[in-house]
Coordinates of C-alpha atoms in Angstrom, one line a residue:
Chain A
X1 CA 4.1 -21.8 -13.0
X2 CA 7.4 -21.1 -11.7
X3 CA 9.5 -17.3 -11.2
X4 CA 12.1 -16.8 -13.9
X5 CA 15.3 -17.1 -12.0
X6 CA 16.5 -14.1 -10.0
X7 CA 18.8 -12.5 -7.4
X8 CA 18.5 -12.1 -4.2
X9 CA 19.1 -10.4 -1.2
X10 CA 17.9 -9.7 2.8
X11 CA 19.4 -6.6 4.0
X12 CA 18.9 -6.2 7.7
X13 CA 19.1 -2.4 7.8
X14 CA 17.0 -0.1 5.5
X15 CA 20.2 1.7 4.1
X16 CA 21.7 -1.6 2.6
X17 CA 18.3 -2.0 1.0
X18 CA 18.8 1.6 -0.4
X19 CA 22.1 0.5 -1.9
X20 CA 21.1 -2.9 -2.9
X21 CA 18.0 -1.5 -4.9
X22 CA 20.1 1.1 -6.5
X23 CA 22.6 -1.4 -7.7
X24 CA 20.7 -2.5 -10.3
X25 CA 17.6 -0.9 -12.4
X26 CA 15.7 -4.1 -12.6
X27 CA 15.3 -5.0 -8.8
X28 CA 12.6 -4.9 -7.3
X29 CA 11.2 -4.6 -3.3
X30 CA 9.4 -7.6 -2.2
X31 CA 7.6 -6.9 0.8
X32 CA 4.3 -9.0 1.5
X33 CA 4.5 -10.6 -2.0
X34 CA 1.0 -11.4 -2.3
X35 CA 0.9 -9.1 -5.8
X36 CA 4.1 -9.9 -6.7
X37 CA 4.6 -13.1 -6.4
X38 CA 2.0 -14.2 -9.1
X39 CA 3.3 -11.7 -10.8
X40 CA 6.7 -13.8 -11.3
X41 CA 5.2 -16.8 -11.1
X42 CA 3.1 -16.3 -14.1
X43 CA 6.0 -14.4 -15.6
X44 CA 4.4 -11.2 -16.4
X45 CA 7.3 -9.2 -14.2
X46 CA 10.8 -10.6 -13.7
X47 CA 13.3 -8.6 -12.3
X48 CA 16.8 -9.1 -12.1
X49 CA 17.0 -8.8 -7.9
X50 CA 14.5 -9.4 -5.4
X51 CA 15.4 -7.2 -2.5
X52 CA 13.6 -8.9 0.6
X53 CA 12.6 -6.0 2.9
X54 CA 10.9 -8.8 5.2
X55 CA 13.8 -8.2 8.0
X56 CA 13.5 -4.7 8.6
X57 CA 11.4 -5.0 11.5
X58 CA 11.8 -0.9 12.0
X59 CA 9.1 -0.8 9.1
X60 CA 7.1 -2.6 10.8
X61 CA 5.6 0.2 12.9
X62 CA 2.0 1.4 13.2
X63 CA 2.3 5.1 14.4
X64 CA -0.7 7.0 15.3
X65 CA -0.3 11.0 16.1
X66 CA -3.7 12.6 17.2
X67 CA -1.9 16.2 17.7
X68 CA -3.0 18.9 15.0
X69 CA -5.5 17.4 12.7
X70 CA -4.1 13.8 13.1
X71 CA -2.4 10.9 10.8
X72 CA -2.1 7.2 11.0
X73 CA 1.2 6.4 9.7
X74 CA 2.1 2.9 8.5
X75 CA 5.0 1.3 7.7
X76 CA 5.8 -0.9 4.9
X77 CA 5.9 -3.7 6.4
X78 CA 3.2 -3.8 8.4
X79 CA 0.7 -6.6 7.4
X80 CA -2.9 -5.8 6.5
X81 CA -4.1 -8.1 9.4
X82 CA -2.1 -5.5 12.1
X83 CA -3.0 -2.8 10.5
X84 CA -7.0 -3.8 10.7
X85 CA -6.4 -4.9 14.3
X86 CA -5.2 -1.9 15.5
X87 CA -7.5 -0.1 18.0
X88 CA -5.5 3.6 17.5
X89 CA -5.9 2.7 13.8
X90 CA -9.4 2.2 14.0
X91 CA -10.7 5.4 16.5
X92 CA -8.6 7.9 14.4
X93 CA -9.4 6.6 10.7
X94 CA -12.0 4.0 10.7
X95 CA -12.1 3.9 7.2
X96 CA -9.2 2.0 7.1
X97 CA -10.0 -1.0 9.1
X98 CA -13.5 -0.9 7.0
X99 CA -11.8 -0.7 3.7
X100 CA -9.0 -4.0 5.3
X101 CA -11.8 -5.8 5.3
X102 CA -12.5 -6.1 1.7
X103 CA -9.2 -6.9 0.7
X104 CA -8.4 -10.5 0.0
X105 CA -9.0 -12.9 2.5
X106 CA -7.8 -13.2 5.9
X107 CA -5.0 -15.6 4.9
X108 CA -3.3 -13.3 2.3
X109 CA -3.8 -10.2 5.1
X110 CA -1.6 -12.0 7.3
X111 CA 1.5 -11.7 4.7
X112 CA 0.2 -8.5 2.0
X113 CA 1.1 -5.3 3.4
X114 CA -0.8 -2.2 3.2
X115 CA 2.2 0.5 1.8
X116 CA 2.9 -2.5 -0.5
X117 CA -0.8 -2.5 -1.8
X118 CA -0.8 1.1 -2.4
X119 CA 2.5 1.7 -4.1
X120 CA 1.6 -2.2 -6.1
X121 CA -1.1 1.1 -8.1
X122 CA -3.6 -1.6 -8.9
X123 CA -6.9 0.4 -9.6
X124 CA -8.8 -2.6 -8.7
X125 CA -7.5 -2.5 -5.0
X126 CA -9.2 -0.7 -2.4
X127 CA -6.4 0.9 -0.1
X128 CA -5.2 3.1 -3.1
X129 CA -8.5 4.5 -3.6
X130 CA -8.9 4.9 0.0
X131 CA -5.4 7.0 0.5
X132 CA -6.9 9.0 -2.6
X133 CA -10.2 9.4 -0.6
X134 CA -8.5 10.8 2.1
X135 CA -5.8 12.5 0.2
X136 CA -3.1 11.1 2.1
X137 CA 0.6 10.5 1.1
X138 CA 3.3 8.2 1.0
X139 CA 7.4 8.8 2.1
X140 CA 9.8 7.0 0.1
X141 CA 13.4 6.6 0.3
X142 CA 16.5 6.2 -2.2
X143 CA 20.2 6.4 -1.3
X144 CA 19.7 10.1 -2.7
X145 CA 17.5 10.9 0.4
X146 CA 14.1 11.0 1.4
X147 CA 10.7 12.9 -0.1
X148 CA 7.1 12.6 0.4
X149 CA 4.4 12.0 -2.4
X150 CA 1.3 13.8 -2.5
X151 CA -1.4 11.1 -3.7
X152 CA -2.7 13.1 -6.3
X153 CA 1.2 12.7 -8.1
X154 CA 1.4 9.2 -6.9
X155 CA -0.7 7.3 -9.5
X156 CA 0.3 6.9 -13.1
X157 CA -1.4 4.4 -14.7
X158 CA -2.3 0.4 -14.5
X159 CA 0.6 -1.0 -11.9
X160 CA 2.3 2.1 -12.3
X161 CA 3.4 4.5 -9.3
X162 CA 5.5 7.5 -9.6
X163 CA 8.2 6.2 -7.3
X164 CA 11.5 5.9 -9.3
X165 CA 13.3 2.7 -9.9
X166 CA 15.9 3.0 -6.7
X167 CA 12.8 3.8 -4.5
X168 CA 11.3 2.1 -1.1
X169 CA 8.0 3.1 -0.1
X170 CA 9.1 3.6 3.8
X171 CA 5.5 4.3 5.2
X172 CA 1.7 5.8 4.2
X173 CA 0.1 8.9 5.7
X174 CA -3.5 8.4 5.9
X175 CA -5.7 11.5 7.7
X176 CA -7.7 11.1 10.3
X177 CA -11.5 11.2 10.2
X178 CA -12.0 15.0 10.8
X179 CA -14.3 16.4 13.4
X180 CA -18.0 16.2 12.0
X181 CA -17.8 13.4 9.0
X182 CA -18.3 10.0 9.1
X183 CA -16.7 7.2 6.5
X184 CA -18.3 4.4 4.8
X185 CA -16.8 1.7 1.9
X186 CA -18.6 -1.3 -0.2
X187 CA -17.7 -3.4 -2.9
X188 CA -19.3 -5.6 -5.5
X189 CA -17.3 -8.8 -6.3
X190 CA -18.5 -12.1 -7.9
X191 CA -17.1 -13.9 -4.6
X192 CA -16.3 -12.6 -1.5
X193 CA -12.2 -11.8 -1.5
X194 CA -12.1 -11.5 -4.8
X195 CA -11.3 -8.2 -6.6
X196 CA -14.2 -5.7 -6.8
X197 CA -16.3 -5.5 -9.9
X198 CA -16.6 -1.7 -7.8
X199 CA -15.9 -0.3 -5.2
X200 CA -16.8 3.0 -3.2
X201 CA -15.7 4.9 -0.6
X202 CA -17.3 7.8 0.5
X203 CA -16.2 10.9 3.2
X204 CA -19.4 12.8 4.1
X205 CA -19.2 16.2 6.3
X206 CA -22.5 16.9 8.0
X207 CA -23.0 20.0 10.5
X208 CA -25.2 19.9 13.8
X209 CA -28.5 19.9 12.3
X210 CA -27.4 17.3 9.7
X211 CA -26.9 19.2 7.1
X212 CA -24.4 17.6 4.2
X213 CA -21.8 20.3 4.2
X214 CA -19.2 17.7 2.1
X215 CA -19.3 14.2 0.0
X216 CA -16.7 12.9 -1.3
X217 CA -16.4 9.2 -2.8
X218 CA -13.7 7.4 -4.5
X219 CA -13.9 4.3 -6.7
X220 CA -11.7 1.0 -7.6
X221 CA -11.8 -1.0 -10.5
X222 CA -13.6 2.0 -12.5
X223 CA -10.1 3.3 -14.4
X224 CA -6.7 2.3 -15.0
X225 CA -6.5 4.6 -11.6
X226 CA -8.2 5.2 -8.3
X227 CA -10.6 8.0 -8.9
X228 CA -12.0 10.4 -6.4
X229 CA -14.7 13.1 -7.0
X230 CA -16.3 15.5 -5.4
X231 CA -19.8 15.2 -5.0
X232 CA -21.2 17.8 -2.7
X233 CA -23.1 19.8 -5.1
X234 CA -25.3 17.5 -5.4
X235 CA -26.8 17.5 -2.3
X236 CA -28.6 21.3 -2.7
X237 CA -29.3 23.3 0.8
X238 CA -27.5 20.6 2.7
X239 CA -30.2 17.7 1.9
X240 CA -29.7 14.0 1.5
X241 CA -32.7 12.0 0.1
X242 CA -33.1 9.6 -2.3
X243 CA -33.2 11.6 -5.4
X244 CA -30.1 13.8 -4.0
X245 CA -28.3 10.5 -3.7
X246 CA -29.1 9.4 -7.5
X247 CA -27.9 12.7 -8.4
X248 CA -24.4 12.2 -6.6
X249 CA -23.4 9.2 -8.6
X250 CA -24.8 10.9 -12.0
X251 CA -22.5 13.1 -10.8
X252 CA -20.0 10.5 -10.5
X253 CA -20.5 8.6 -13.5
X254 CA -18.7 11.0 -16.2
X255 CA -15.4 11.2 -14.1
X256 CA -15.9 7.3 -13.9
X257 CA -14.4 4.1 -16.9
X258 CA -16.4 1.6 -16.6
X259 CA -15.1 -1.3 -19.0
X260 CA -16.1 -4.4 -20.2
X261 CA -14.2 -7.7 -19.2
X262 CA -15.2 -11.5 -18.5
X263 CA -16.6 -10.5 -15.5
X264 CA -18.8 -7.7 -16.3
X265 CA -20.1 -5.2 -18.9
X266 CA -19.4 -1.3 -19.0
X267 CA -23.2 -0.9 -18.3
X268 CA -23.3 -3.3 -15.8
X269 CA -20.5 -1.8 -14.0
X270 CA -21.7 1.7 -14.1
X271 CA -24.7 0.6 -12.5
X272 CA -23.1 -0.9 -9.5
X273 CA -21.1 2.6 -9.6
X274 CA -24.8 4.0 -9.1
X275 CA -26.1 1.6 -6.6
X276 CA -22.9 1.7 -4.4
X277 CA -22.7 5.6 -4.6
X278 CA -26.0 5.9 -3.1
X279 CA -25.4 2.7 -1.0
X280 CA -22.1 4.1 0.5
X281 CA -22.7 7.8 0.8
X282 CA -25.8 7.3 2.6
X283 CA -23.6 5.0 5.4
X284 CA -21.0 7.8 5.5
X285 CA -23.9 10.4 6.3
X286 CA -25.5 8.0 8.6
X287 CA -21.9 7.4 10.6
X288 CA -21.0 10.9 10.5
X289 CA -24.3 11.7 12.1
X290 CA -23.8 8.7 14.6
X291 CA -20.4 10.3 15.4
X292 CA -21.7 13.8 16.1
X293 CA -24.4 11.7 18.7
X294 CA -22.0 10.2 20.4
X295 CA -19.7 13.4 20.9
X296 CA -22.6 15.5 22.2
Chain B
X1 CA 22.5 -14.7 -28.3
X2 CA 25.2 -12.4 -27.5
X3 CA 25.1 -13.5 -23.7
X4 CA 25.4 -17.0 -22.1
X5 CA 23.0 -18.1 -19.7
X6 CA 25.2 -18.2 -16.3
X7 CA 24.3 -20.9 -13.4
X8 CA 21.2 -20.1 -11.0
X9 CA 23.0 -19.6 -7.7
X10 CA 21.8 -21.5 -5.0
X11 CA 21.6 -21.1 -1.6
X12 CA 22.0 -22.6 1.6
X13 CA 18.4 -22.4 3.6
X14 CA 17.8 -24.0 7.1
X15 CA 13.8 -24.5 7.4
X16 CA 12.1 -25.2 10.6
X17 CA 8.8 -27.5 9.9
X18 CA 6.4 -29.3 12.6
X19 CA 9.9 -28.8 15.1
X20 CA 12.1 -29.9 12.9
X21 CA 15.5 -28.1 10.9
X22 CA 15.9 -29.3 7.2
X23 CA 18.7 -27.9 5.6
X24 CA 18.0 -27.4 1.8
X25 CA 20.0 -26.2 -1.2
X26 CA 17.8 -24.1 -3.6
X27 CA 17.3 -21.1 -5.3
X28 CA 16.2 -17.9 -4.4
X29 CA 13.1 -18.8 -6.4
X30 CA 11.9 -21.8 -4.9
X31 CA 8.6 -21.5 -3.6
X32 CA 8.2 -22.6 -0.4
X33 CA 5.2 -24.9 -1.2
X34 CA 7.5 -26.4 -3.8
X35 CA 10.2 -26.2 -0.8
X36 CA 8.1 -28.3 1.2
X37 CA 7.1 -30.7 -1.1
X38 CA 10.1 -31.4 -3.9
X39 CA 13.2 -30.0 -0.8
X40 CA 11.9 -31.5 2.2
X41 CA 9.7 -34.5 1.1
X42 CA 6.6 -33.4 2.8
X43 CA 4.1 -33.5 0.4
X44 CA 1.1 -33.3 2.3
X45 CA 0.9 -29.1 1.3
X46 CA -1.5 -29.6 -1.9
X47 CA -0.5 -27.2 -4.9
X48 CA -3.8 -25.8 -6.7
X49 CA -3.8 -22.7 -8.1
X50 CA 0.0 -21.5 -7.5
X51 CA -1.4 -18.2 -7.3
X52 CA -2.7 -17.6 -3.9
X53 CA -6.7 -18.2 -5.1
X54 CA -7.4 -21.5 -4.4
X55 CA -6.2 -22.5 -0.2
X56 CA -5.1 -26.0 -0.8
X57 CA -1.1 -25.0 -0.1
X58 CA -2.3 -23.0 3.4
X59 CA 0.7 -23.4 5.8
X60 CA 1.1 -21.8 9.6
X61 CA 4.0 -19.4 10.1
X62 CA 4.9 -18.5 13.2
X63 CA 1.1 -20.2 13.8
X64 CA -0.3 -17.2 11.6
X65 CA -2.1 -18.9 7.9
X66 CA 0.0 -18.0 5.1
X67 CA 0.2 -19.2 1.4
X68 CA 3.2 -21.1 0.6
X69 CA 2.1 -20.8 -3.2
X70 CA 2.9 -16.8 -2.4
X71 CA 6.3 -16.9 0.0
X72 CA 9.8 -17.7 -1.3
X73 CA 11.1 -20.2 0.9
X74 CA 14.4 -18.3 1.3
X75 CA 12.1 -15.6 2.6
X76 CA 10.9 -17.5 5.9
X77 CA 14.3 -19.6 6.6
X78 CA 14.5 -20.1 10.9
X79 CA 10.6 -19.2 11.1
X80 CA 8.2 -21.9 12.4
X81 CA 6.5 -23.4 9.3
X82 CA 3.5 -26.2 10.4
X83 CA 2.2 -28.3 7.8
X84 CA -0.9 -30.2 7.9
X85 CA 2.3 -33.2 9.2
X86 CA 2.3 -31.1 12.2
X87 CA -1.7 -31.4 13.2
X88 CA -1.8 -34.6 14.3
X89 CA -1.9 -35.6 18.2
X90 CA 1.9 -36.3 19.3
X91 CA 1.3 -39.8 19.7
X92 CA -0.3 -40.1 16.3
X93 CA -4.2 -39.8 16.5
X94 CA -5.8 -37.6 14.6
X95 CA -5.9 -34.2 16.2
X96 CA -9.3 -32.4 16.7
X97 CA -9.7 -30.5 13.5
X98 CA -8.4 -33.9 11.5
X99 CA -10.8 -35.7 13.8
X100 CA -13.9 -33.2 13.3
X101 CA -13.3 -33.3 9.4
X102 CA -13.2 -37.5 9.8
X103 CA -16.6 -37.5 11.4
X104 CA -18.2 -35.3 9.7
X105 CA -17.2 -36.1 6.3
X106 CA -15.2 -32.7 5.7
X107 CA -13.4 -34.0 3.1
X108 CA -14.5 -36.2 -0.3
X109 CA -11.6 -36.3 -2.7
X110 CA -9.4 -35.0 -0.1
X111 CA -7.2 -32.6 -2.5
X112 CA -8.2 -28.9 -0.8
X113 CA -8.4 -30.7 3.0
X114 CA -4.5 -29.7 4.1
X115 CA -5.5 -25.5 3.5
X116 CA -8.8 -26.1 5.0
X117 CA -7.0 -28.1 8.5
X118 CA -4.0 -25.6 8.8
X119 CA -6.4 -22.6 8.1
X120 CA -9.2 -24.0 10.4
X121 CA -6.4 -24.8 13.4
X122 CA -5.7 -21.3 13.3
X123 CA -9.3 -19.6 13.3
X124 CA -10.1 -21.8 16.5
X125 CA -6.9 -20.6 18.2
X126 CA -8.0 -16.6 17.1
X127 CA -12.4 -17.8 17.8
X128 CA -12.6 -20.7 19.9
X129 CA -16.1 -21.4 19.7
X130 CA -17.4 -19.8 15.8
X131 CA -20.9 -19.1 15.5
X132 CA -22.1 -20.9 12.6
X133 CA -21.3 -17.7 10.2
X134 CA -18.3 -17.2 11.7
X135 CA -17.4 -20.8 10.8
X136 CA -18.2 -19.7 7.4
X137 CA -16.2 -16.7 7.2
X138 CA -13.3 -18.6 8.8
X139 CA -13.3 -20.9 5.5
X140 CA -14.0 -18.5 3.0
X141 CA -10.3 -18.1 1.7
X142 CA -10.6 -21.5 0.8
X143 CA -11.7 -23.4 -2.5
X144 CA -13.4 -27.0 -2.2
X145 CA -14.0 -28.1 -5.9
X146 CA -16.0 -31.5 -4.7
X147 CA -17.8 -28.1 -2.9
X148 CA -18.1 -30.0 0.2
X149 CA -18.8 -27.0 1.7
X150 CA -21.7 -27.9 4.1
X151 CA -19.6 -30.9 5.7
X152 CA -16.4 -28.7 6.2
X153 CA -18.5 -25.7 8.0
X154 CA -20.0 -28.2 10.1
X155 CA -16.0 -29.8 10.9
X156 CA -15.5 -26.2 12.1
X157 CA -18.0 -26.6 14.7
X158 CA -17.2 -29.8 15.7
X159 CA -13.5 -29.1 16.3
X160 CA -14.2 -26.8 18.4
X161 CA -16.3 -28.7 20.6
X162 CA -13.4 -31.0 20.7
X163 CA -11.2 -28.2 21.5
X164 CA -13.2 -27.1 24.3
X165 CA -14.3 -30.1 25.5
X166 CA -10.6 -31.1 26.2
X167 CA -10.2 -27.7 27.8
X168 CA -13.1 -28.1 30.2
X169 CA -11.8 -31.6 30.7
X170 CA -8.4 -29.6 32.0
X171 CA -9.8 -26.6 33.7
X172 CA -13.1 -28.8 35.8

């Protein structure tokens, strides 16, 4: 199992990678690698150039801005492993170091960045559906300049991002966990670090006397895309029990594709989708009201 | 065919392994656990899956685990690679984590051992005395097929008692 053969070059400043990448319309970014490397190797992608973004150490940066309503901002180079070891990181959004945990294995977090994950638009990956959750955004840059991409235009199908051929994916903006909601994630996989049969990852609002006054969830490997629903009507008056819970992934289930493959069957996955709904949004309730404890 | 098939450039590469510079001529697609192996002779990184699953080609760069199944060698040229060559004691012996996985029978057919040594030299450095879970988790990227798994979390354990029991040995 060996890459086709390639091109290749290591710009040392981002604006050579601009003009590298738009030299040609079959190069391609490699940043961590960990998706795209088996990608080549078992020749289901091979571009024409590689453009190695690995020396742009000004990508590398972890930025953390807790005026206005907040935002962690990561750059594309900046390796899962620093990303989930970053104490800013985890007090502003701590659904980001929860969701870091599930992907992979430690090993392949020490090389696989987050940005790259997200713009990779595998709908089996858990930091797309987490930006989605949050409804964060991601900058990217050509040689024609710079614009910023809502997540709700980002992803187009299986693998596929809007970002345009002569595209970098600079950095990510994730939210951070607003005042009175707590965050929770969980996967199903047949091993741990392997891709999720499902996933879920739930925002939950609740107000002083613990009422729900929001739920959100979003789910991986349930669609050729991340998918993120709203599920607060489902808990009437404010009230989370166990029959408001079941009624928040019913709630789910329709916006939801559960498919068959080796691993799994459709029904088998929509049941996880039920079990980790209620699983998941019941943690995100209990840490929001956990938060609100802690801050009064 | 309208076009001819031109010559794969190569490329000169300087990489840095267990201390030492090997300059190697390859292309840019050159994996670096075929880089190690095929370029630089050291075939003691095991190839399993090629495809970043299975552990056996774990290397240390810049003393962090990495796959070399998943890096272009190109890619890391000047960084510090270790191999499972560079574990043992300078004078030879086994070092600890070879040592633990000797006594303890860590390894049975031996093919998966290099990704569990280099992998398990790192966790001690981050967790230098695992509980028995976190010995566990510290292994958990990495596939055993004679699933020897028992022996190797034990190995864990017992390197780092050799570990620390050479530290106290320094600090006491």
């Amino acid at each position: 199992m060996k890459p086709a053969p390639f091109a290749y070059t290591r710009p040392t400043t981002i604006e050579e990678a601009l003009i590298a990448l738009a030299s040609d319309p079959y190069a391609k970014v490699l940043a961590g690698g960990q998706s795209l490397v088996p990608l080549l190797s078992m020749r289901l992608a091979a571009p024409a150039l590689l453009v190695d973004i690995n020396g742009l150490a000004e990508l590398e940066t972890i930025h953390v801005s807790e005026a206005g309503e907040g935002v962690v901002r990561i750059g594309a180079l900046a390796r899962h492993a620093a990303v989930e070891a970053d104490e800013d990181v985890r007090r502003v959004q701590p659904l980001i170091s929860n969701a870091l945990k599930l992907v992979a294995h430690p090993t392949i977090r020490n090389r696989g960045t987050t940005v790259g994950s997200i713009v990779h638009a595998d709908a089996s990956a858990e930091m797309p559906a987490v930006l989605m959750l949050l409804d964060g955004s991601v900058t990217v840059r050509s040689v024609d300049g710079e614009r910023t991409i809502g997540v709700h235009d980002l992803f187009v199908g299986p693998l596929e991002s809007s970002l345009a051929p002569n595209e970098i994916a600079v950095s990510a903006q994730f939210p951070a966990l607003a005042e009175g909601t707590g965050v929770a994630c969980d996967e199903v996989a047949r091993r741990h670090g392997d891709y999720a049969l499902c996933g879920v990852a739930a925002v939950v609002g609740v107000d002083g006397a613990g009422a729900v006054t929001s739920a959100r969830a979003a789910y991986w490997s349930m669609g050729d895309v991340p998918v993120a629903v709203d599920l607060t009507e489902a808990f009437v008056g404010g009230r989370l029990s166990d029959e408001h819970l079941a009624a928040a992934a019913e709630l789910a289930l329709p916006h939801l594709e559960a498919t068959e493959d080796i691993h799994a069957t459709a029904d088998y996955r929509a049941q996880l989708a039920r079990v980790l709904t209620r699983r998941v949004v019941r943690a995100a309730y209990d840490d929001a009201v956990a938060r609100r404890e802690t801050n009064s | 065919m309208t076009q001819t098939q031109p010559t794969e450039e190569l490329l000169d590469v300087r990489l840095i392994v267990n201390g030492a510079s090997h300059d190697i001529r390859i292309p840019a697609r050159r994996l670096l656990s075929d880089a190690l192996r095929h370029d630089v002779g050291l075939t003691g990184t095991h190839v399993g899956c090629e495809h970043g699953v299975c552990g056996a080609c774990t290397i240390l760069l810049d003393g962090t685990p990495v796959r070399a199944c998943l890096l272009f060698a190109v890619s890391v040229a000047g960084q510090e690679l270790t191999t499972v060559e560079g574990l043992a004691n300078p004078d030879g012996t086994l070092g600890p984590v070879q040592q633990a996985f000797k006594e303890c029978h860590g390894l049975q057919c031996g093919f998966c051992t290099p990704g569990f040594l280099t992998t398990i030299t790192a966790g001690l450095k981050d967790n230098p005395d695992p509980t028995e879970d976190e010995a566990r988790e510290m292994v958990s990227g990495n596939l055993c097929r004679c699933t020897g798994y028992q022996n190797i979390a034990k190995s864990v354990c017992r390197a780092a008692e050799l570990i620390n029991g050479q530290g106290k040995g320094d600090q006491e």
